[in-house]
Coordinates of C-alpha atoms and ligand atoms in Angstrom, one line a residue:
M11 CA -20.1 4.7 -23.2
K12 CA -20.0 2.1 -26.0
I13 CA -18.2 -1.3 -25.9
T14 CA -18.1 -3.3 -29.1
V15 CA -17.0 -6.9 -28.7
T16 CA -15.9 -8.4 -32.0
N17 CA -15.7 -12.0 -33.0
K18 CA -11.9 -11.8 -33.6
K19 CA -10.1 -14.1 -31.3
G20 CA -7.5 -12.6 -29.0
V21 CA -5.5 -15.2 -27.1
D22 CA -6.0 -18.5 -25.5
V23 CA -6.4 -18.4 -21.7
N24 CA -4.6 -21.0 -19.6
P25 CA -7.5 -22.8 -17.9
H26 CA -5.3 -22.9 -14.8
M27 CA -4.7 -19.2 -14.8
I28 CA -6.5 -18.1 -11.6
G29 CA -4.9 -19.9 -8.7
L30 CA -4.1 -19.8 -5.0
F31 CA -1.0 -18.9 -3.1
F32 CA -0.9 -20.8 0.2
E33 CA 1.6 -20.0 2.9
D34 CA 1.8 -20.9 6.5
I35 CA 1.6 -17.3 7.6
N36 CA -1.0 -15.9 10.0
Y37 CA -1.5 -19.4 11.3
G38 CA -2.7 -20.5 7.9
A39 CA -1.7 -24.2 8.4
D40 CA -1.5 -25.2 12.1
G41 CA -4.4 -23.4 13.7
G42 CA -5.9 -22.8 10.3
L43 CA -6.5 -25.0 7.3
Y44 CA -5.1 -28.1 9.1
A45 CA -7.9 -29.5 11.1
E46 CA -5.9 -30.6 14.1
L47 CA -7.5 -28.8 17.1
L48 CA -4.5 -29.1 19.5
E49 CA -1.6 -26.8 19.8
N50 CA 1.9 -28.3 20.2
R51 CA 0.4 -31.8 20.1
S52 CA 3.8 -33.5 20.3
F53 CA 5.5 -31.5 23.1
D54 CA 8.3 -30.6 20.6
F55 CA 8.5 -26.9 20.6
F56 CA 12.0 -25.5 21.2
P57 CA 13.9 -22.3 21.7
T58 CA 14.6 -20.6 18.3
M59 CA 16.9 -17.8 17.1
E60 CA 13.9 -15.4 17.5
F61 CA 12.9 -16.5 21.0
D62 CA 15.2 -18.4 23.4
D63 CA 12.5 -18.9 26.0
I64 CA 10.1 -21.3 24.1
S65 CA 9.2 -24.3 26.2
P66 CA 8.6 -27.8 24.8
L67 CA 5.4 -27.8 26.9
T68 CA 4.0 -24.6 25.3
A69 CA 0.2 -24.5 25.1
W70 CA -0.2 -27.1 27.9
D71 CA -0.9 -26.3 31.6
K72 CA -1.0 -28.5 34.6
V73 CA -4.4 -29.4 36.2
G74 CA -3.9 -29.5 40.0
N75 CA -0.4 -30.4 41.2
C76 CA 0.4 -32.8 38.4
V77 CA 4.1 -33.4 37.8
F78 CA 4.5 -32.3 34.1
E79 CA 8.0 -32.5 32.6
S80 CA 9.6 -32.6 29.2
C81 CA 11.7 -35.7 28.6
R82 CA 14.1 -37.1 25.9
E83 CA 15.3 -40.4 27.4
H84 CA 13.0 -42.9 25.6
P85 CA 11.5 -41.1 22.6
M86 CA 8.9 -42.6 20.3
N87 CA 11.4 -41.8 17.5
N88 CA 14.5 -39.7 17.2
I89 CA 13.0 -37.3 14.7
N90 CA 10.9 -35.5 17.2
P91 CA 12.7 -36.6 20.4
Q92 CA 10.7 -34.8 23.1
Y93 CA 7.8 -36.1 24.9
A94 CA 6.1 -35.5 28.3
Y95 CA 6.0 -37.2 31.6
I96 CA 3.0 -36.8 33.9
K97 CA 2.4 -38.0 37.4
G98 CA -0.6 -37.2 39.6
E99 CA -3.5 -38.1 41.9
A100 CA -7.0 -38.8 40.5
G101 CA -8.3 -35.6 38.8
E102 CA -4.9 -34.2 38.2
G103 CA -3.3 -34.0 34.7
I104 CA -2.8 -31.5 31.9
V105 CA -4.9 -29.2 29.6
N106 CA -4.3 -27.9 26.1
R107 CA -5.3 -24.3 25.3
A108 CA -5.9 -25.1 21.7
Y109 CA -5.2 -21.6 20.3
E110 CA -8.2 -19.6 21.6
G111 CA -10.2 -22.8 22.5
I112 CA -11.9 -25.6 20.7
F113 CA -15.1 -25.1 18.7
C114 CA -17.0 -28.3 19.6
E115 CA -20.4 -28.9 18.2
K116 CA -23.3 -30.9 19.7
G117 CA -23.9 -34.2 17.9
K118 CA -20.6 -34.1 16.0
K119 CA -17.9 -36.7 16.3
Y120 CA -14.3 -36.1 17.3
D121 CA -11.3 -38.4 16.9
F122 CA -8.7 -38.3 19.7
S123 CA -5.5 -40.2 19.8
L124 CA -2.6 -40.3 22.2
Y125 CA 0.7 -42.3 22.5
V126 CA 1.3 -43.6 26.0
K127 CA 4.2 -45.5 27.5
G128 CA 3.4 -47.0 30.9
N129 CA 0.4 -48.2 32.9
A130 CA -2.2 -45.5 33.6
K131 CA -5.9 -44.9 33.7
L132 CA -6.7 -41.6 31.9
K133 CA -9.7 -39.5 31.4
V134 CA -10.0 -37.4 28.2
E135 CA -12.5 -34.5 28.1
I136 CA -13.4 -31.6 26.0
K137 CA -15.0 -29.0 28.2
T138 CA -15.4 -25.4 29.4
E139 CA -15.9 -24.2 32.9
N140 CA -19.6 -24.7 32.4
A141 CA -20.1 -27.4 29.9
L142 CA -18.8 -31.0 29.4
C143 CA -18.8 -31.8 25.7
C144 CA -17.2 -35.2 25.5
E145 CA -15.6 -37.6 27.9
A146 CA -13.8 -40.9 27.3
S147 CA -11.1 -43.0 29.0
I148 CA -7.9 -44.8 28.2
E149 CA -6.5 -47.7 30.0
A150 CA -2.9 -47.7 29.1
E151 CA -0.7 -50.7 29.6
G152 CA 2.8 -51.8 28.8
E153 CA 6.4 -50.4 28.7
E154 CA 6.4 -49.7 25.0
W155 CA 4.9 -46.7 23.2
K156 CA 1.4 -47.5 22.1
K157 CA -1.2 -45.5 20.3
Y158 CA -4.7 -45.3 21.9
S159 CA -7.6 -43.9 19.8
L160 CA -11.0 -42.7 21.0
E161 CA -14.1 -41.7 19.1
M162 CA -16.0 -39.0 21.0
E163 CA -19.3 -37.3 20.3
S164 CA -20.1 -33.9 21.7
N165 CA -23.2 -33.3 23.9
E166 CA -22.8 -29.5 23.8
T167 CA -21.8 -26.8 21.5
V168 CA -19.0 -24.6 22.9
Y169 CA -16.7 -22.1 21.3
N170 CA -13.9 -22.1 23.8
G171 CA -13.5 -25.7 24.9
K172 CA -10.2 -27.1 26.2
L173 CA -8.8 -30.6 26.0
Y174 CA -8.1 -32.2 29.4
I175 CA -6.1 -35.4 30.0
T176 CA -6.3 -36.3 33.7
F177 CA -5.7 -39.4 35.8
L178 CA -8.7 -41.4 36.8
E179 CA -6.7 -42.8 39.7
E180 CA -3.2 -42.0 41.0
G181 CA -0.6 -42.8 38.3
E182 CA 2.3 -41.9 36.0
C183 CA 3.2 -42.3 32.4
D184 CA 4.9 -40.9 29.4
I185 CA 2.8 -39.3 26.7
D186 CA 3.3 -38.0 23.2
M187 CA 1.3 -36.9 20.0
A188 CA -2.0 -36.0 21.6
S189 CA -4.2 -35.3 18.6
L190 CA -7.8 -34.2 18.2
F191 CA -9.6 -33.9 14.9
P192 CA -13.2 -33.2 14.0
R193 CA -14.6 -36.2 12.1
D194 CA -16.0 -33.8 9.5
T195 CA -12.9 -32.7 7.7
F196 CA -12.9 -31.6 4.1
M197 CA -14.0 -34.7 2.0
G198 CA -13.9 -36.7 5.2
R199 CA -10.2 -37.2 4.9
K200 CA -8.1 -38.5 7.9
N201 CA -5.4 -36.1 9.0
G202 CA -7.6 -33.7 6.9
L203 CA -8.4 -30.1 6.5
R204 CA -11.0 -27.7 7.9
A205 CA -14.0 -28.2 5.8
D206 CA -15.2 -24.6 5.6
M207 CA -11.8 -23.2 4.7
A208 CA -11.1 -25.8 2.0
Q209 CA -14.6 -25.4 0.6
A210 CA -14.0 -21.7 0.3
L211 CA -10.9 -22.5 -1.8
K212 CA -12.8 -24.9 -4.0
D213 CA -15.5 -22.3 -4.6
I214 CA -12.9 -20.1 -6.3
K215 CA -12.4 -22.9 -8.9
P216 CA -8.7 -22.4 -8.7
G217 CA -6.6 -23.6 -11.5
F218 CA -3.6 -24.2 -9.3
V219 CA -2.3 -24.0 -5.7
R220 CA 1.1 -22.7 -5.1
F221 CA 2.5 -24.0 -1.9
P222 CA 4.1 -23.9 0.7
G223 CA 4.9 -20.2 0.5
G224 CA 6.4 -17.6 0.5
C225 CA 9.3 -16.7 2.7
I226 CA 8.8 -19.9 4.7
V227 CA 10.2 -21.8 1.7
E228 CA 13.4 -19.9 2.2
G229 CA 13.6 -19.8 6.0
T230 CA 15.1 -17.0 8.1
V231 CA 18.3 -19.0 7.9
I232 CA 19.1 -22.1 5.7
E233 CA 18.6 -24.2 8.9
N234 CA 14.8 -23.5 9.1
R235 CA 14.1 -23.6 5.4
Y236 CA 11.2 -25.6 4.3
R237 CA 12.3 -29.2 3.5
W238 CA 9.5 -31.1 1.9
K239 CA 11.0 -34.5 2.9
D240 CA 10.4 -33.6 6.5
T241 CA 6.7 -33.2 5.7
V242 CA 5.8 -36.7 4.4
G243 CA 5.3 -40.1 5.8
P244 CA 3.6 -40.8 9.2
V245 CA 2.7 -37.6 10.9
E246 CA 4.5 -38.5 14.1
E247 CA 7.7 -38.8 12.1
R248 CA 7.6 -35.4 10.5
K249 CA 10.3 -33.2 12.0
I250 CA 8.7 -30.1 13.3
N251 CA 10.2 -26.7 12.5
W252 CA 9.9 -23.2 13.7
N253 CA 8.0 -20.8 11.5
R254 CA 10.0 -18.0 9.8
W255 CA 7.0 -15.8 10.6
Q256 CA 7.7 -16.0 14.4
D257 CA 9.4 -12.7 13.8
G258 CA 6.2 -11.4 12.3
N259 CA 5.9 -8.4 10.0
V260 CA 5.4 -4.8 10.8
G261 CA 6.2 -5.4 14.4
I262 CA 3.7 -8.2 15.1
T263 CA 5.5 -11.2 16.4
A264 CA 4.3 -14.7 16.9
H265 CA 6.2 -16.2 19.8
D266 CA 4.7 -19.8 19.6
Y267 CA 4.6 -20.2 15.8
F268 CA 5.8 -23.6 14.6
Q269 CA 5.2 -26.0 11.7
S270 CA 4.0 -29.4 12.7
Y271 CA 3.9 -30.4 9.0
G272 CA 0.7 -32.4 9.7
L273 CA -0.3 -30.4 6.6
G274 CA 2.6 -31.5 4.4
F275 CA 3.4 -32.1 0.8
Y276 CA 1.2 -35.2 0.5
E277 CA -1.8 -33.3 1.9
Y278 CA -1.1 -30.3 -0.4
F279 CA -1.1 -32.6 -3.4
L280 CA -4.3 -34.2 -2.2
L281 CA -5.9 -30.8 -1.6
C282 CA -5.1 -29.9 -5.2
E283 CA -6.7 -33.1 -6.4
D284 CA -9.8 -32.6 -4.3
I285 CA -10.4 -29.0 -5.5
G286 CA -9.5 -29.7 -9.1
A287 CA -6.3 -27.5 -9.1
Q288 CA -2.8 -28.2 -10.4
P289 CA -0.1 -28.4 -7.8
L290 CA 2.6 -25.8 -7.9
P291 CA 5.2 -26.5 -5.3
V292 CA 8.0 -24.1 -4.7
L293 CA 11.3 -25.3 -3.5
N294 CA 14.2 -23.8 -1.7
C295 CA 17.0 -23.0 -4.2
G296 CA 19.8 -22.9 -1.7
M297 CA 19.1 -19.4 -0.3
A298 CA 17.5 -18.1 2.9
C299 CA 15.1 -15.2 2.8
Q300 CA 16.9 -12.2 1.4
Y301 CA 14.9 -9.9 3.6
K302 CA 16.4 -11.8 6.6
T303 CA 19.9 -13.3 6.5
G304 CA 20.1 -14.0 2.7
E305 CA 22.3 -16.9 3.6
C306 CA 23.5 -18.8 0.5
V307 CA 24.4 -22.5 0.3
P308 CA 27.8 -22.7 -1.6
M309 CA 27.4 -23.7 -5.3
D310 CA 29.4 -26.8 -4.8
E311 CA 27.0 -27.9 -2.0
L312 CA 23.8 -27.4 -4.1
D313 CA 23.5 -31.1 -5.2
E314 CA 21.3 -32.0 -2.2
Y315 CA 18.9 -29.2 -3.1
I316 CA 18.7 -30.3 -6.7
Q317 CA 18.2 -33.9 -5.7
D318 CA 15.3 -32.7 -3.5
A319 CA 13.7 -31.3 -6.6
I320 CA 14.2 -34.5 -8.6
D321 CA 12.9 -36.6 -5.7
L322 CA 9.9 -34.3 -5.4
I323 CA 9.1 -34.9 -9.1
E324 CA 9.4 -38.6 -8.5
F325 CA 7.3 -38.4 -5.3
A326 CA 4.5 -36.7 -7.3
N327 CA 4.7 -38.5 -10.7
G328 CA 7.0 -41.5 -10.4
D329 CA 6.4 -45.2 -10.6
P330 CA 6.1 -46.8 -7.1
D331 CA 7.9 -49.9 -8.4
K332 CA 10.8 -47.9 -9.6
N333 CA 11.4 -45.0 -7.2
E334 CA 11.5 -44.9 -3.4
W335 CA 9.8 -41.5 -3.2
A336 CA 7.0 -42.7 -5.5
A337 CA 6.8 -45.8 -3.3
L338 CA 6.3 -43.6 -0.3
R339 CA 3.4 -41.8 -2.1
A340 CA 1.8 -45.1 -2.7
R341 CA 2.3 -46.2 0.9
M342 CA 0.6 -43.0 2.0
G343 CA -2.4 -44.0 0.0
H344 CA -1.9 -42.6 -3.5
P345 CA -0.4 -45.1 -6.0
E346 CA -1.6 -42.9 -8.9
P347 CA 0.6 -40.0 -9.8
F348 CA -0.4 -36.5 -8.8
N349 CA 0.5 -35.2 -12.3
L350 CA 2.9 -32.5 -11.3
V351 CA 3.5 -30.0 -14.1
Y352 CA 4.6 -26.7 -12.5
L353 CA 7.6 -26.4 -10.2
G354 CA 9.0 -23.2 -8.7
I355 CA 12.7 -22.9 -8.0
G356 CA 13.2 -20.4 -5.2
N357 CA 10.6 -18.1 -3.9
E358 CA 11.1 -14.4 -4.1
Q359 CA 14.8 -14.4 -5.0
W360 CA 16.9 -11.9 -6.7
E361 CA 20.2 -11.0 -8.3
E362 CA 23.3 -13.0 -9.2
N363 CA 23.3 -15.4 -6.2
Y364 CA 19.9 -16.5 -7.4
F365 CA 20.5 -16.5 -11.1
E366 CA 23.4 -18.9 -10.8
R367 CA 21.5 -21.2 -8.5
Y368 CA 18.5 -21.3 -10.7
E369 CA 20.7 -22.1 -13.7
A370 CA 22.2 -25.0 -11.8
F371 CA 18.8 -26.5 -11.1
Q372 CA 17.6 -25.8 -14.6
K373 CA 20.6 -27.5 -16.2
V374 CA 19.9 -30.8 -14.4
I375 CA 16.0 -30.8 -14.3
A376 CA 15.1 -29.6 -17.7
P377 CA 16.8 -32.4 -19.7
L378 CA 15.6 -35.1 -17.2
Y379 CA 12.0 -33.9 -17.1
P380 CA 11.2 -31.8 -20.2
D381 CA 7.5 -31.8 -19.4
I382 CA 8.0 -30.1 -16.1
K383 CA 7.4 -26.3 -16.4
L384 CA 10.0 -24.5 -14.3
I385 CA 9.2 -21.2 -12.7
T386 CA 11.9 -18.6 -11.8
S387 CA 11.7 -15.3 -9.9
S388 CA 12.1 -11.7 -10.5
G389 CA 12.4 -10.7 -6.9
P390 CA 10.3 -8.8 -4.4
S391 CA 8.7 -6.1 -6.5
A392 CA 7.6 -5.6 -10.1
Q393 CA 9.8 -2.7 -10.9
G394 CA 13.2 -1.3 -9.9
K395 CA 16.8 -2.4 -9.9
E396 CA 16.3 -6.1 -8.9
F397 CA 13.4 -6.6 -11.3
D398 CA 15.3 -5.0 -14.2
K399 CA 18.3 -7.2 -13.6
A400 CA 16.1 -10.3 -13.6
Y401 CA 14.5 -9.3 -16.9
K402 CA 18.0 -8.6 -18.3
W403 CA 19.1 -12.0 -17.3
L404 CA 16.0 -13.5 -18.9
E405 CA 16.5 -11.6 -22.2
G406 CA 16.3 -14.0 -25.2
K407 CA 15.5 -16.9 -22.9
K408 CA 12.6 -19.3 -23.8
E409 CA 10.2 -21.7 -22.2
D410 CA 12.9 -24.5 -22.0
F411 CA 14.8 -22.2 -19.6
A412 CA 11.9 -21.0 -17.6
Y413 CA 8.2 -21.5 -18.4
A414 CA 7.3 -18.3 -16.3
V415 CA 8.9 -15.7 -14.1
D416 CA 7.2 -15.0 -10.8
E417 CA 6.4 -11.3 -10.3
H418 CA 5.4 -10.0 -6.9
Y419 CA 3.6 -6.8 -6.1
Y420 CA 2.1 -5.5 -2.9
V421 CA 1.1 -2.0 -4.1
K422 CA -1.3 0.9 -3.7
S423 CA -4.5 1.0 -5.7
E424 CA -3.2 3.9 -8.0
W425 CA -0.3 1.5 -9.0
M426 CA -2.7 -1.1 -10.0
F427 CA -5.0 1.2 -11.9
D428 CA -2.0 2.7 -13.7
N429 CA -0.5 -0.8 -14.4
A430 CA -3.7 -2.5 -15.6
N431 CA -2.2 -2.1 -19.1
R432 CA 1.3 -3.2 -18.1
Y433 CA 1.2 -6.4 -20.0
D434 CA -0.1 -5.0 -23.2
S435 CA 3.4 -4.1 -24.2
Y436 CA 5.3 -7.2 -22.9
N437 CA 7.4 -9.4 -25.1
R438 CA 5.2 -12.1 -26.4
D439 CA 8.1 -14.4 -27.3
G440 CA 9.9 -15.0 -24.1
V441 CA 9.4 -16.3 -20.7
K442 CA 5.7 -16.0 -19.6
V443 CA 4.6 -14.2 -16.3
F444 CA 3.4 -15.8 -13.2
A445 CA 1.8 -13.0 -11.1
G446 CA 2.6 -15.2 -8.1
E447 CA 1.9 -12.8 -5.2
Y448 CA -0.1 -9.6 -5.5
A449 CA -2.5 -7.6 -3.4
C450 CA -3.6 -4.0 -3.2
H451 CA -2.4 -2.3 0.0
I452 CA -4.5 0.6 1.0
G453 CA -2.8 3.3 3.1
D454 CA 0.2 3.0 5.4
K455 CA -1.5 2.2 8.6
Q456 CA -1.8 -1.3 10.0
P457 CA -4.0 -3.3 9.8
K458 CA -4.4 -2.4 6.0
P459 CA -8.0 -3.0 5.1
N460 CA -9.4 -5.4 2.5
S461 CA -11.7 -2.7 1.3
L462 CA -13.9 -2.4 -1.8
E463 CA -11.2 -0.1 -3.3
A464 CA -8.5 -2.7 -2.9
A465 CA -10.8 -5.3 -4.6
I466 CA -11.7 -3.1 -7.5
A467 CA -8.0 -2.2 -8.1
E468 CA -7.2 -5.9 -8.1
A469 CA -10.0 -6.6 -10.5
A470 CA -8.8 -3.8 -12.8
M471 CA -5.4 -5.3 -12.7
M472 CA -6.7 -8.8 -13.5
T473 CA -8.6 -7.6 -16.5
G474 CA -5.1 -6.8 -17.8
F475 CA -4.0 -10.3 -16.9
E476 CA -6.9 -11.8 -18.8
R477 CA -6.5 -9.6 -21.9
N478 CA -2.8 -10.6 -21.9
A479 CA -3.3 -14.2 -21.1
D480 CA -0.6 -15.1 -23.7
V481 CA 1.8 -13.4 -21.4
V482 CA 0.3 -13.8 -17.9
T483 CA -0.2 -17.5 -17.6
L484 CA -0.8 -17.9 -13.9
A485 CA -1.8 -15.5 -11.2
S486 CA -2.4 -15.8 -7.4
Y487 CA -3.5 -13.2 -4.8
A488 CA -1.4 -13.3 -1.5
P489 CA -1.5 -14.1 1.3
L490 CA -4.5 -16.4 1.4
F491 CA -5.5 -17.0 5.0
A492 CA -5.3 -15.2 8.3
R493 CA -6.5 -16.4 11.7
V494 CA -8.0 -13.4 13.6
N495 CA -5.7 -12.5 16.5
Y496 CA -2.9 -14.6 15.0
T497 CA -2.2 -12.3 12.0
Q498 CA 1.2 -11.0 11.1
W499 CA 0.3 -9.6 7.7
H500 CA -2.6 -7.5 6.3
P501 CA -4.4 -7.6 4.0
D502 CA -5.3 -11.3 3.4
M503 CA -7.9 -13.0 1.3
I504 CA -9.8 -15.0 3.9
F505 CA -10.1 -14.4 7.7
V506 CA -11.0 -17.2 10.1
N507 CA -11.5 -17.8 13.8
N508 CA -12.1 -21.2 15.3
H509 CA -15.6 -21.6 13.9
E510 CA -16.3 -19.3 11.0
I511 CA -14.7 -17.7 8.0
M512 CA -15.0 -14.2 6.5
L513 CA -14.6 -13.7 2.8
T514 CA -13.1 -10.4 1.9
P515 CA -14.1 -8.4 -1.2
S516 CA -10.7 -9.5 -2.7
Y517 CA -11.9 -13.1 -2.3
H518 CA -15.0 -12.3 -4.3
V519 CA -13.0 -10.8 -7.1
Q520 CA -10.8 -14.0 -7.3
A521 CA -13.9 -16.1 -7.3
M522 CA -15.6 -14.0 -10.0
F523 CA -12.5 -14.5 -12.2
G524 CA -12.0 -18.2 -11.3
N525 CA -15.6 -19.1 -12.0
N526 CA -15.8 -17.1 -15.2
L527 CA -12.6 -17.7 -17.1
P528 CA -13.0 -17.7 -20.9
D529 CA -11.4 -20.2 -23.1
Y530 CA -10.1 -17.3 -25.2
T531 CA -10.2 -13.6 -25.2
L532 CA -12.1 -11.5 -27.9
Q533 CA -10.9 -8.3 -29.3
F534 CA -13.1 -5.3 -28.5
E535 CA -13.3 -1.6 -29.1
R536 CA -14.3 0.9 -26.5
E537 CA -14.8 4.5 -25.9
E538 CA -12.2 6.0 -23.6
D539 CA -13.1 6.3 -20.0
G540 CA -10.3 6.4 -17.4
D541 CA -12.5 4.8 -14.7
V542 CA -13.3 1.6 -16.6
Y543 CA -11.2 -1.5 -17.0
I544 CA -12.4 -4.2 -19.4
S545 CA -11.7 -7.7 -20.6
A546 CA -13.9 -9.8 -22.9
G547 CA -13.8 -13.5 -23.9
Y548 CA -15.8 -16.5 -25.0
K549 CA -16.5 -20.0 -23.5
E550 CA -18.9 -22.7 -24.5
G551 CA -21.7 -20.5 -26.1
E552 CA -21.2 -17.6 -23.7
Y553 CA -19.7 -14.2 -24.2
I554 CA -18.1 -13.1 -20.9
L555 CA -17.4 -9.5 -20.3
K556 CA -15.6 -8.2 -17.2
V557 CA -15.9 -4.5 -16.1
A558 CA -14.2 -2.9 -13.2
N559 CA -15.4 0.6 -12.6
R560 CA -13.6 2.9 -10.1
G561 CA -15.9 5.9 -10.9
G562 CA -19.6 6.9 -10.9
K563 CA -22.4 5.0 -12.6
K564 CA -21.8 4.3 -16.3
D565 CA -24.5 3.7 -19.0
V566 CA -23.0 1.3 -21.4
V567 CA -24.2 0.1 -24.8
L568 CA -22.7 -3.3 -25.4
S569 CA -22.5 -4.5 -28.9
L570 CA -21.9 -8.2 -29.6
P571 CA -21.1 -10.0 -32.9
E572 CA -24.4 -12.0 -32.6
G573 CA -27.7 -11.9 -30.8
V574 CA -27.9 -13.3 -27.3
M575 CA -31.0 -14.6 -25.4
E576 CA -30.0 -14.0 -21.8
I577 CA -27.7 -12.0 -19.6
E578 CA -26.4 -12.9 -16.1
E579 CA -25.0 -9.9 -14.3
I580 CA -22.8 -10.6 -11.3
T581 CA -21.9 -7.4 -9.4
L582 CA -19.6 -6.7 -6.5
T583 CA -20.3 -3.2 -5.1
S584 CA -21.0 -1.2 -2.0
E585 CA -21.7 2.3 -1.1
F586 CA -18.2 3.5 -0.2
M587 CA -14.8 2.6 -1.5
T588 CA -13.7 2.1 2.2
D589 CA -16.4 -0.6 2.9
I590 CA -15.1 -3.9 4.2
N591 CA -16.5 -7.2 5.4
T592 CA -16.2 -8.1 9.1
M593 CA -17.0 -11.1 11.1
D594 CA -20.2 -9.3 12.3
N595 CA -21.2 -8.2 8.8
K596 CA -19.7 -10.8 6.5
D597 CA -21.7 -10.0 3.4
K598 CA -21.6 -6.2 3.3
V599 CA -19.4 -6.4 0.2
S600 CA -20.5 -9.5 -1.7
P601 CA -21.6 -10.3 -5.2
R602 CA -25.2 -10.2 -6.3
S603 CA -26.3 -12.0 -9.4
L604 CA -29.3 -11.3 -11.6
T605 CA -30.4 -13.0 -14.8
R606 CA -32.7 -11.3 -17.3
P607 CA -33.8 -12.2 -20.9
V608 CA -32.6 -10.0 -23.7
G609 CA -34.6 -11.6 -26.5
G610 CA -32.0 -12.3 -29.1
S611 CA -30.5 -8.8 -29.1
R612 CA -27.1 -7.9 -30.3
E613 CA -27.1 -4.6 -28.5
I614 CA -27.6 -4.6 -24.7
N615 CA -27.9 -1.7 -22.4
L616 CA -25.9 -2.1 -19.2
T617 CA -26.0 0.1 -16.1
V618 CA -22.6 -0.3 -14.5
P619 CA -22.9 0.7 -10.8
P620 CA -20.4 3.2 -9.3
L621 CA -17.5 1.5 -7.5
S622 CA -18.1 -1.9 -8.8
F623 CA -16.6 -5.0 -10.4
N624 CA -19.0 -6.8 -12.8
V625 CA -19.1 -10.0 -14.7
Y626 CA -21.6 -10.1 -17.6
K627 CA -22.3 -13.5 -19.0
L628 CA -24.3 -13.5 -22.3
K629 CA -25.7 -16.7 -23.6
Ligands
AHR5 O1 2.8 -13.0 1.2 C1 3.7 -12.7 2.2 C2 5.1 -12.6 1.9 O2 5.4 -11.6 0.9 C3 5.6 -13.9 1.2 O3 6.0 -14.9 2.1 C4 6.9 -13.4 0.4 O4 7.1 -14.1 -0.7 C5 6.5 -12.0 0.1 O5 7.6 -11.1 0.6

């Protein structure tokens, strides 16, 4: 097959085009990216509309005959009013299960803190039945709530440690906000993120991070929607919420799934800054998840929601001397603005109830903040009645109405291969596209695998994004993280347990695009071959060609407008379309890179392996 890349410029590519979609699903935040090791640290879980039997003491057990009760009489604050009372003999106390146990590493430091009210001598340990990792003590005094902090260093490496708080001598006290962090968080930040997980995100070179979801933005009902204001300020004053994914998906429920909001909007903005990505927050638009209750806030009560959007823009970009939300950002440690540009109004919303609510937001925000790029939604799938209605509504609309419309597709590989040219025929003159959630779903059986086939289908689709970068301005695979044994949705991009991460073939495709994004595309000619999906572009002295091949080996003659000295070939392939990575075989499907000289040639012979996605960089 012959591919002839010309020097005719196609379209500019948004340097932020390839981004991330973060949602607290599959324990992506607490128990995931947020490095806090304890579960239900503030004794504040509560019964929800999904499960009426949830205890405030969830995840904690008694040691010995300790009295262990939930109280509300003298809270640390009224935002999270529950705390625990303990009373016991020496050696008695409580233990936190910490999801499936704490990964505690020899020689590493851990920061523990606890609020205590009362006089008590307490021992704090991380240990298993066979190994004591760390031990320290607290001598609490006084009738006011007081924070005690301990630095601990581990003498052992264990994978299933538990955190014990026991009495050194007979005593009683009130306790709240027990917290344990590894010292080595990502970038060493306090209240920080798990280093390996955040690094994996950085390695994609993402252009943006969309947060905090997903359906949790909407909530099952309006009552448990995501309210960003609950997620900023001191961590002990962030009002915990139950997670909309308690009800799970495809029958997998998550009884004890809450949002501590320790990873809140400030931390999301910081993460973006730390990994060089643009923040793309999505706000509730006055509607609960339309897959659940679809509850709508009356139009005449929408002001609070619109004000939340205005306050968020100020929190991110405002002057601390002029705005209270900007002042809070400064107090939290970031007087400089976060340079928010993109803002999503509503998640996966559809039809008239949404259209009128979006318009109400747009009418207020666009004139006040003309530089903010608003993002609207076309509903839950990229075709069909709701989708068509959204595009009808957007007919004739321009960037001042909505910068981009969020399209979602969780689809079979055939759909992706068939739709790789979908954007070739889109209107170039209207609202752009944000492919805000997409993933290839193989088969109908759960768990759906992150196979090589899925990755190649996604790569084929993404060559279409890139070729049409004047239409598709932003794109993010979804969902991002899944904690093994705590997963409600398959497939996902990155799997984790308490000590390691597993990158899927889909992850590698994202990284290959994110790391090799051209400044602009180049027009090319090609011989027809239904197995092969291509995009071509140019950046800083390099031609960049991407080739997804769903078929057998292809011998390609690549012709370029000028001679090149060197080619780097990055290839993702494996023997079978069904191949996947697992925790035991993490690199089965992972990219290999090879660089070879080509001596100033304009014509290069390429051997495109069967079932592969390839990036060719020609200098
Ligand atoms: O990515 C998982 C879910 O899929 C998102 O929360 C929602 O927007 C979509 O339905």
